[in-house]
Amino acid sequence: MGELDLKLFGDALTSQFAQICGLFDANVRDAYWHPFKITLVNGKHQELINEEEDELLKGLKNGKGVESYFAVVHALMELNEYNPCGRFPVPEL
């Protein structure tokens, strides 16, 4: 009596986690979502994440922590480098 049912918490967190992962997986693959800015670094133009201007990334970082934020940023940077035109994951050997 009076104890929390931890299974219910686990189920709710798993559901919330799946929704967030699905949302950002879809966003990462969306070629119209372009949270980058072009900056001159050491005389070369580079595309960098523009976290100050992108509300989705700011919300992720503030709401779900820097680990989730860096996972999304890492995926975005990889896709932007290796497959920017289609924005879909590419298998690696």
mmCIF file of C-alpha atoms in Angstrom:
data_model
loop_
_atom_site.group_PDB
_atom_site.id
_atom_site.type_symbol
_atom_site.label_atom_id
_atom_site.label_comp_id
_atom_site.label_asym_id
_atom_site.label_seq_id
_atom_site.Cartn_x
_atom_site.Cartn_y
_atom_site.Cartn_z
ATOM 1 C CA MET A 1 0.000 0.000 0.000
ATOM 2 C CA GLY A 2 1.146 3.499 -0.757
ATOM 3 C CA GLU A 3 3.963 2.520 -3.107
ATOM 4 C CA LEU A 4 4.319 3.771 -6.655
ATOM 5 C CA ASP A 5 3.755 1.263 -9.432
ATOM 6 C CA LEU A 6 7.121 1.576 -11.169
ATOM 7 C CA LYS A 7 5.916 -0.394 -14.188
ATOM 8 C CA LEU A 8 3.442 2.381 -14.993
ATOM 9 C CA PHE A 9 6.225 4.954 -14.802
ATOM 10 C CA GLY A 10 8.401 2.814 -17.056
ATOM 11 C CA ASP A 11 5.618 2.386 -19.603
ATOM 12 C CA ALA A 12 4.891 6.125 -19.653
ATOM 13 C CA LEU A 13 8.565 7.021 -20.020
ATOM 14 C CA THR A 14 9.063 4.442 -22.759
ATOM 15 C CA SER A 15 6.097 5.847 -24.673
ATOM 16 C CA GLN A 16 7.348 9.418 -24.273
ATOM 17 C CA PHE A 17 10.869 8.366 -25.308
ATOM 18 C CA ALA A 18 9.532 6.658 -28.444
ATOM 19 C CA GLN A 19 7.535 9.754 -29.423
ATOM 20 C CA ILE A 20 10.532 12.058 -29.018
ATOM 21 C CA CYS A 21 12.821 9.694 -30.926
ATOM 22 C CA GLY A 22 10.286 9.399 -33.739
ATOM 23 C CA LEU A 23 9.862 13.167 -33.943
ATOM 24 C CA PHE A 24 13.581 13.879 -34.173
ATOM 25 C CA ASP A 25 14.231 10.946 -36.502
ATOM 26 C CA ALA A 26 11.662 12.421 -38.880
ATOM 27 C CA ASN A 27 13.160 15.898 -38.486
ATOM 28 C CA VAL A 28 16.702 14.687 -39.134
ATOM 29 C CA ARG A 29 15.529 13.033 -42.359
ATOM 30 C CA ASP A 30 13.520 16.099 -43.438
ATOM 31 C CA ALA A 31 15.547 17.933 -46.090
ATOM 32 C CA TYR A 32 13.507 21.097 -45.445
ATOM 33 C CA TRP A 33 14.715 21.315 -41.848
ATOM 34 C CA HIS A 34 18.026 23.106 -42.148
ATOM 35 C CA PRO A 35 19.284 24.248 -38.720
ATOM 36 C CA PHE A 36 22.678 25.243 -40.116
ATOM 37 C CA LYS A 37 24.468 28.513 -40.619
ATOM 38 C CA ILE A 38 27.412 29.108 -42.931
ATOM 39 C CA THR A 39 30.393 30.578 -41.117
ATOM 40 C CA LEU A 40 33.891 31.487 -42.196
ATOM 41 C CA VAL A 41 36.379 29.424 -40.181
ATOM 42 C CA ASN A 42 40.120 29.773 -40.922
ATOM 43 C CA GLY A 43 39.365 31.183 -44.370
ATOM 44 C CA LYS A 44 36.979 28.338 -45.294
ATOM 45 C CA HIS A 45 33.194 28.312 -45.302
ATOM 46 C CA GLN A 46 31.701 25.701 -42.991
ATOM 47 C CA GLU A 47 28.152 24.753 -42.121
ATOM 48 C CA LEU A 48 27.645 24.742 -38.378
ATOM 49 C CA ILE A 49 24.577 24.020 -36.274
ATOM 50 C CA ASN A 50 22.657 27.220 -35.564
ATOM 51 C CA GLU A 51 21.281 26.344 -32.159
ATOM 52 C CA GLU A 52 20.501 29.961 -31.253
ATOM 53 C CA GLU A 53 17.921 30.264 -34.047
ATOM 54 C CA ASP A 54 16.429 26.767 -34.178
ATOM 55 C CA GLU A 55 13.552 26.321 -31.742
ATOM 56 C CA LEU A 56 13.454 22.515 -32.036
ATOM 57 C CA LEU A 57 17.094 22.137 -31.045
ATOM 58 C CA LYS A 58 16.793 24.679 -28.237
ATOM 59 C CA GLY A 59 13.730 22.871 -26.912
ATOM 60 C CA LEU A 60 15.458 19.506 -27.087
ATOM 61 C CA LYS A 61 18.554 20.760 -25.293
ATOM 62 C CA ASN A 62 16.579 22.527 -22.568
ATOM 63 C CA GLY A 63 13.900 19.866 -22.150
ATOM 64 C CA LYS A 64 15.664 16.554 -22.655
ATOM 65 C CA GLY A 65 19.287 17.332 -21.900
ATOM 66 C CA VAL A 66 22.525 17.771 -23.735
ATOM 67 C CA GLU A 67 22.981 14.058 -24.461
ATOM 68 C CA SER A 68 19.837 13.963 -26.598
ATOM 69 C CA TYR A 69 20.783 17.272 -28.200
ATOM 70 C CA PHE A 70 24.263 16.025 -29.132
ATOM 71 C CA ALA A 71 22.844 12.775 -30.547
ATOM 72 C CA VAL A 72 20.597 14.758 -32.912
ATOM 73 C CA VAL A 73 23.385 17.211 -33.800
ATOM 74 C CA HIS A 74 25.764 14.335 -34.511
ATOM 75 C CA ALA A 75 23.255 12.653 -36.824
ATOM 76 C CA LEU A 76 22.555 15.952 -38.601
ATOM 77 C CA MET A 77 26.243 16.668 -39.126
ATOM 78 C CA GLU A 78 26.872 13.156 -40.490
ATOM 79 C CA LEU A 79 23.957 13.363 -42.902
ATOM 80 C CA ASN A 80 24.955 16.846 -43.975
ATOM 81 C CA GLU A 81 28.489 15.657 -44.699
ATOM 82 C CA TYR A 82 27.798 12.301 -46.346
ATOM 83 C CA ASN A 83 24.325 12.626 -47.865
ATOM 84 C CA PRO A 84 23.067 16.233 -47.860
ATOM 85 C CA CYS A 85 20.844 16.001 -50.938
ATOM 86 C CA GLY A 86 18.600 13.147 -49.824
ATOM 87 C CA ARG A 87 18.958 13.334 -46.066
ATOM 88 C CA PHE A 88 18.450 9.640 -45.500
ATOM 89 C CA PRO A 89 20.812 7.362 -43.588
ATOM 90 C CA VAL A 90 23.426 5.554 -45.610
ATOM 91 C CA PRO A 91 24.663 2.115 -44.566
ATOM 92 C CA GLU A 92 28.369 1.888 -43.807
ATOM 93 C CA LEU A 93 30.524 -1.153 -44.365
#
